[in-house]
XYZ file of C-alpha atoms in Angstrom:
362
model
C -15.138 85.247 -91.292
C -16.491 88.683 -90.278
C -18.766 88.966 -93.320
C -22.470 89.343 -92.587
C -25.004 87.208 -94.340
C -27.314 89.012 -96.726
C -30.904 87.931 -96.262
C -33.172 88.496 -99.255
C -36.890 88.110 -99.630
C -38.274 85.721 -102.239
C -38.551 87.232 -105.705
C -42.328 86.773 -105.631
C -42.627 88.976 -102.535
C -40.386 91.726 -103.912
C -42.342 92.084 -107.140
C -45.781 91.471 -105.692
C -48.173 94.015 -107.215
C -51.360 94.866 -105.473
C -54.520 95.586 -107.515
C -54.612 99.184 -106.261
C -51.074 99.844 -107.526
C -51.878 98.321 -110.913
C -55.016 100.470 -111.118
C -53.112 103.648 -110.267
C -50.291 102.904 -112.717
C -52.683 101.976 -115.536
C -55.027 104.877 -114.936
C -52.173 107.374 -114.593
C -50.498 106.115 -117.746
C -53.752 106.344 -119.677
C -54.355 109.888 -118.378
C -50.886 110.838 -119.642
C -51.679 109.321 -123.022
C -54.895 111.345 -123.191
C -52.965 114.534 -122.386
C -50.675 113.811 -125.341
C -53.683 113.215 -127.597
C -55.208 116.510 -126.408
C -51.978 118.308 -127.297
C -52.061 116.893 -130.841
C -55.691 117.985 -131.246
C -54.828 121.514 -130.123
C -52.059 121.685 -132.721
C -54.477 120.585 -135.454
C -57.017 123.206 -134.367
C -54.367 125.934 -134.493
C -53.661 124.937 -138.102
C -57.370 125.229 -138.931
C -57.914 121.499 -139.431
C -61.348 120.313 -138.261
C -61.068 117.448 -135.773
C -63.771 114.724 -135.940
C -65.603 113.924 -132.705
C -64.502 110.633 -131.123
C -66.274 109.851 -127.857
C -64.788 107.725 -125.094
C -66.263 104.292 -124.452
C -67.600 103.297 -121.028
C -64.426 101.386 -120.133
C -62.250 104.366 -121.063
C -64.297 106.669 -118.816
C -64.145 104.083 -116.004
C -60.373 103.807 -116.426
C -59.972 107.583 -116.317
C -62.108 107.718 -113.175
C -59.806 105.167 -111.531
C -57.129 107.856 -111.259
C -57.427 109.264 -107.691
C -57.970 112.838 -108.877
C -59.913 113.794 -105.735
C -57.066 112.637 -103.489
C -54.516 114.376 -105.706
C -56.593 117.563 -105.665
C -56.744 117.574 -101.853
C -52.979 116.992 -101.718
C -52.502 119.841 -104.204
C -54.700 122.078 -102.044
C -52.578 121.384 -98.958
C -49.404 121.988 -100.927
C -50.788 125.340 -102.006
C -51.131 126.374 -98.364
C -47.465 125.716 -97.524
C -45.633 128.991 -96.962
C -42.639 129.321 -99.274
C -39.320 130.824 -98.138
C -38.894 134.346 -99.472
C -35.917 133.348 -101.640
C -37.910 130.531 -103.297
C -41.040 132.493 -104.187
C -39.787 134.277 -107.267
C -38.303 131.169 -108.974
C -41.463 129.091 -108.301
C -43.934 131.753 -109.418
C -41.789 132.731 -112.399
C -41.844 129.126 -113.626
C -45.647 129.077 -113.365
C -45.912 132.466 -115.129
C -43.695 131.252 -117.968
C -45.519 127.896 -118.300
C -49.069 129.281 -118.430
C -48.504 132.773 -119.824
C -49.700 134.742 -116.793
C -49.783 138.528 -117.236
C -48.534 139.850 -113.901
C -48.800 143.469 -115.085
C -52.548 143.133 -114.480
C -52.096 142.014 -110.862
C -52.849 144.490 -108.078
C -49.514 143.446 -106.496
C -46.817 142.652 -109.066
C -44.085 141.858 -106.528
C -43.835 138.044 -106.435
C -42.309 138.091 -102.937
C -45.628 139.404 -101.613
C -47.412 136.046 -102.138
C -46.635 133.735 -99.221
C -47.885 130.551 -100.888
C -49.260 129.235 -104.159
C -52.831 129.680 -102.974
C -52.361 133.429 -102.496
C -50.703 133.646 -105.911
C -53.598 131.830 -107.624
C -56.142 134.086 -105.913
C -54.305 137.312 -106.715
C -56.470 140.382 -107.242
C -56.372 142.490 -110.383
C -56.035 146.215 -110.840
C -59.548 147.701 -111.113
C -58.899 149.421 -114.441
C -57.761 146.272 -116.304
C -61.259 144.670 -116.236
C -63.874 147.361 -116.905
C -67.440 146.047 -116.679
C -69.462 146.594 -119.861
C -72.596 148.609 -119.041
C -74.167 148.478 -122.519
C -74.967 144.747 -122.523
C -77.256 142.789 -120.215
C -74.961 139.770 -119.700
C -71.176 139.966 -119.306
C -68.511 137.310 -118.979
C -68.206 136.254 -115.312
C -64.538 135.325 -115.748
C -61.522 135.214 -117.998
C -61.416 132.164 -120.248
C -62.187 130.566 -123.578
C -65.695 130.244 -125.047
C -66.321 126.538 -125.637
C -69.951 126.810 -126.735
C -73.055 128.998 -126.584
C -76.554 129.241 -128.014
C -80.115 128.038 -127.401
C -80.844 124.924 -125.373
C -82.654 122.427 -127.595
C -84.427 119.159 -126.721
C -83.234 119.325 -123.089
C -79.629 118.863 -124.311
C -76.751 121.303 -123.865
C -73.507 121.294 -125.873
C -70.309 121.270 -123.800
C -68.316 121.557 -127.049
C -69.459 121.350 -130.650
C -71.091 117.977 -131.287
C -70.841 116.701 -127.694
C -73.882 117.189 -125.461
C -75.109 116.509 -121.937
C -78.539 116.302 -120.336
C -79.908 119.549 -118.913
C -81.728 117.715 -116.107
C -78.690 115.583 -115.197
C -76.559 118.701 -115.021
C -78.888 120.894 -112.915
C -80.575 118.061 -111.036
C -84.304 117.652 -110.322
C -86.501 120.722 -110.388
C -86.464 122.699 -107.140
C -89.971 122.611 -105.685
C -90.177 125.649 -103.447
C -92.747 128.410 -103.517
C -90.063 131.079 -103.389
C -88.752 130.259 -106.887
C -90.911 131.562 -109.683
C -89.685 129.001 -112.182
C -91.043 126.149 -110.021
C -94.649 127.223 -110.616
C -94.853 125.950 -114.191
C -97.014 122.922 -115.072
C -95.362 119.622 -114.132
C -96.468 117.910 -117.343
C -94.032 119.844 -119.537
C -90.439 118.842 -120.280
C -87.699 119.829 -117.858
C -86.584 122.582 -120.227
C -90.089 124.030 -120.491
C -90.488 123.967 -116.707
C -87.537 126.366 -116.356
C -89.015 128.937 -118.747
C -91.376 131.230 -116.821
C -92.553 133.660 -119.498
C -94.313 132.934 -122.754
C -92.173 133.629 -125.793
C -88.879 133.189 -123.931
C -86.137 130.680 -124.749
C -83.448 128.958 -122.703
C -79.830 129.860 -123.518
C -76.437 128.553 -122.412
C -72.795 129.592 -122.480
C -69.706 127.545 -121.470
C -66.472 129.308 -120.449
C -63.262 127.337 -119.824
C -60.721 128.852 -117.411
C -57.153 127.738 -118.139
C -54.569 127.530 -115.298
C -53.038 130.839 -116.378
C -56.338 132.751 -116.321
C -57.661 135.011 -113.570
C -59.157 132.537 -111.065
C -62.019 134.557 -109.563
C -65.485 134.733 -111.085
C -68.104 137.469 -110.819
C -71.816 138.023 -111.275
C -72.647 138.071 -115.012
C -75.759 140.250 -114.563
C -78.103 141.767 -111.989
C -79.956 138.835 -110.425
C -80.893 137.230 -107.124
C -79.542 133.848 -106.022
C -82.249 131.765 -104.351
C -80.732 128.320 -104.154
C -77.451 126.391 -104.129
C -77.103 122.739 -105.146
C -73.767 120.982 -104.613
C -72.975 117.798 -106.561
C -69.940 115.884 -105.237
C -68.325 113.911 -108.041
C -65.217 113.178 -110.053
C -62.529 115.756 -110.741
C -61.564 114.924 -114.301
C -59.861 117.487 -116.492
C -62.259 119.852 -118.275
C -59.899 121.184 -120.936
C -61.429 121.332 -124.437
C -59.763 118.094 -125.549
C -61.300 116.063 -122.719
C -64.649 117.874 -123.089
C -64.666 116.752 -126.722
C -63.836 113.169 -125.702
C -66.122 112.414 -122.710
C -69.861 112.835 -123.166
C -71.595 114.455 -120.172
C -68.221 115.310 -118.635
C -69.753 118.192 -116.669
C -72.358 115.829 -115.215
C -69.610 113.478 -113.945
C -67.591 116.216 -112.237
C -68.156 117.955 -108.930
C -70.068 121.213 -109.383
C -71.904 123.960 -107.540
C -75.153 125.137 -109.147
C -76.481 128.573 -108.170
C -80.045 129.203 -109.348
C -82.340 132.203 -109.097
C -83.916 134.757 -111.377
C -83.215 137.977 -113.247
C -85.486 140.458 -114.992
C -86.277 137.981 -117.794
C -86.877 134.887 -115.611
C -84.754 131.874 -114.711
C -80.982 132.341 -114.320
C -78.254 129.936 -113.192
C -74.480 129.911 -112.856
C -72.625 126.634 -112.332
C -68.999 126.345 -111.227
C -67.615 122.987 -112.420
C -64.669 121.427 -110.590
C -61.710 119.775 -112.322
C -58.389 118.074 -111.618
C -56.547 120.076 -108.930
C -59.660 122.257 -108.575
C -61.359 120.494 -105.705
C -61.846 123.815 -103.978
C -64.784 125.872 -105.259
C -65.534 128.846 -103.047
C -68.690 130.982 -103.075
C -68.059 134.116 -101.026
C -71.529 134.463 -99.504
C -71.928 130.708 -98.807
C -69.897 129.773 -95.731
C -71.610 126.362 -95.431
C -70.287 125.112 -98.772
C -67.463 122.529 -98.496
C -66.231 120.887 -101.696
C -63.992 117.862 -102.407
C -64.862 115.917 -99.264
C -63.017 112.578 -98.853
C -66.261 110.548 -98.960
C -69.483 111.020 -100.884
C -72.322 108.931 -102.287
C -72.334 108.543 -106.056
C -75.172 110.521 -107.632
C -75.898 112.433 -104.435
C -76.318 116.173 -104.018
C -77.195 118.585 -101.234
C -79.414 121.655 -101.404
C -79.358 124.944 -99.546
C -81.934 127.719 -99.857
C -80.957 131.367 -99.438
C -84.616 132.334 -99.128
C -85.862 132.411 -95.538
C -88.366 134.239 -93.345
C -85.709 136.842 -92.571
C -84.382 137.032 -96.126
C -87.198 136.553 -98.620
C -85.248 138.089 -101.505
C -82.367 135.623 -101.420
C -78.885 136.979 -102.257
C -79.014 140.003 -104.589
C -76.027 140.202 -106.938
C -74.993 143.187 -109.020
C -73.367 142.811 -112.429
C -69.596 142.493 -111.976
C -69.767 141.865 -108.216
C -67.324 139.292 -106.772
C -69.046 135.901 -106.566
C -66.437 133.178 -105.980
C -63.141 131.603 -106.969
C -61.462 128.405 -108.150
C -58.266 126.952 -106.786
C -56.594 126.635 -110.187
C -58.826 126.805 -113.281
C -62.031 125.169 -114.416
C -65.347 125.906 -116.155
C -68.328 128.233 -115.718
C -71.666 127.259 -117.294
C -74.459 129.822 -117.612
C -78.013 128.624 -118.324
C -80.674 131.312 -118.396
C -84.019 132.374 -119.784
C -84.337 135.343 -122.134
C -86.608 136.674 -124.912
C -86.212 135.260 -128.413
C -84.394 138.360 -129.643
C -81.463 137.803 -127.229
C -78.216 137.755 -129.213
C -74.760 136.493 -128.240
C -71.763 138.612 -129.293
C -69.350 135.678 -129.375
C -67.454 133.224 -131.517
C -66.751 129.633 -130.436
C -63.131 129.277 -129.326
C -62.525 132.971 -128.727
C -60.699 134.249 -125.654
C -62.744 136.474 -123.380
C -62.058 138.472 -120.237
C -64.187 139.210 -117.240
C -66.430 142.236 -117.852
C -66.662 141.847 -121.631
C -70.055 141.400 -123.279
C -71.572 137.949 -123.736
C -74.887 139.066 -125.193
C -77.832 141.457 -125.027
C -81.337 142.143 -126.299
C-alpha cells in the first residue's frame, strides 16, 4: 500500500531525436571514420606504397563541416587555461609526451611541474642551442614540421599536397590596393599571380609545412622582410593533417587563417598561419588587435589591417629567426613568395624539418 507509482513518459518523447543531435552524431561518426582512413593511408605511405588521390565530394565536405569544430576548439582553449593541481601535472603531460613523441630534453624548462596548465605546456620555450638559425641560406623553416609540398606556383594554383591544389587568389584574397605595397603597382590586366610578381624575371614560389601536435608550437620569421599587411579569414577548423589535405580540395581556403603580406629583398613575401581543429587560437606577437575563432562570422568574409601608417611607413621589420607567433596545438604554415628563377629549394616532400633549417637559397 505504501508503494509509489512510477510515472513514465511516452516512448516517443524519450527517444525523440532533434535534427541538431542527429547532425552532430552523424558528422562526428563520419569524422571518426575519416581519421581511421587517414591512419590506413599513413601505414601505406610508410611501406612505400603510392596512394591514389581520392577527393571528397561536396556532400562529404558539407557533412564534415557540420561537426562543430569551432565550438569544440573554443572549449579546448578554455580547458587549456584550467590550472592543474601539482600532483596531476606530470601524469597528464607524460601521457601527451608519450602519445605525440614530444622531446622534452629540448625544452628550456624540463620539469613538468613548472607548467601550470596545458596552454603553458603547449607554448613551452626551447633551449637556444637546440634550434640554430642557418645563416648560409636566404629562407629558413619558420617552424618544426613536415614538408607537404613546395615548388613554383603555376597557373594561379598551389599544391597543398601532391595532386591536390587550391586557388592562389581564394587563399590570399583579393589584391591589396594600397600605395605602400610595391606589389600592388603592377598592371591590373595581368593574372593574379603575375600581379604579385614585382620584378621582371622573377617567379612565385610556395612551401607548405604541417605542424603535428607533438611539434614545437611557435613559428618564426623565415627571412629578413617587412610585414605591411594582415588579412584574417574566419572559417572552418577542419583537420589539416596530410590525410585530410589529400582528401579535401582547397582545404586551406575553407579553414580560418591569418595572412601576413609584405616584401623582402626580392619582392613579394607572405606567411600564412592556417587554423585547424583545436587550433582556433592563432597569435601574432606584434598584432594585439587580432582575435581568432570568434563565435560568429560571415561566410566568405575577411578583415584587413595595415601596419603601414604615417608614423610607421616601414611596417613591421622582421629579422630571420625572430619570434613571430604561435599556435594553440599544431597546424600549417604556408609561405608564398617571389624570387629569381635560380632560387632552389633544399627539400624533399614528406621530410621532417626543424625551425632554423634551410628551405632554399639562390
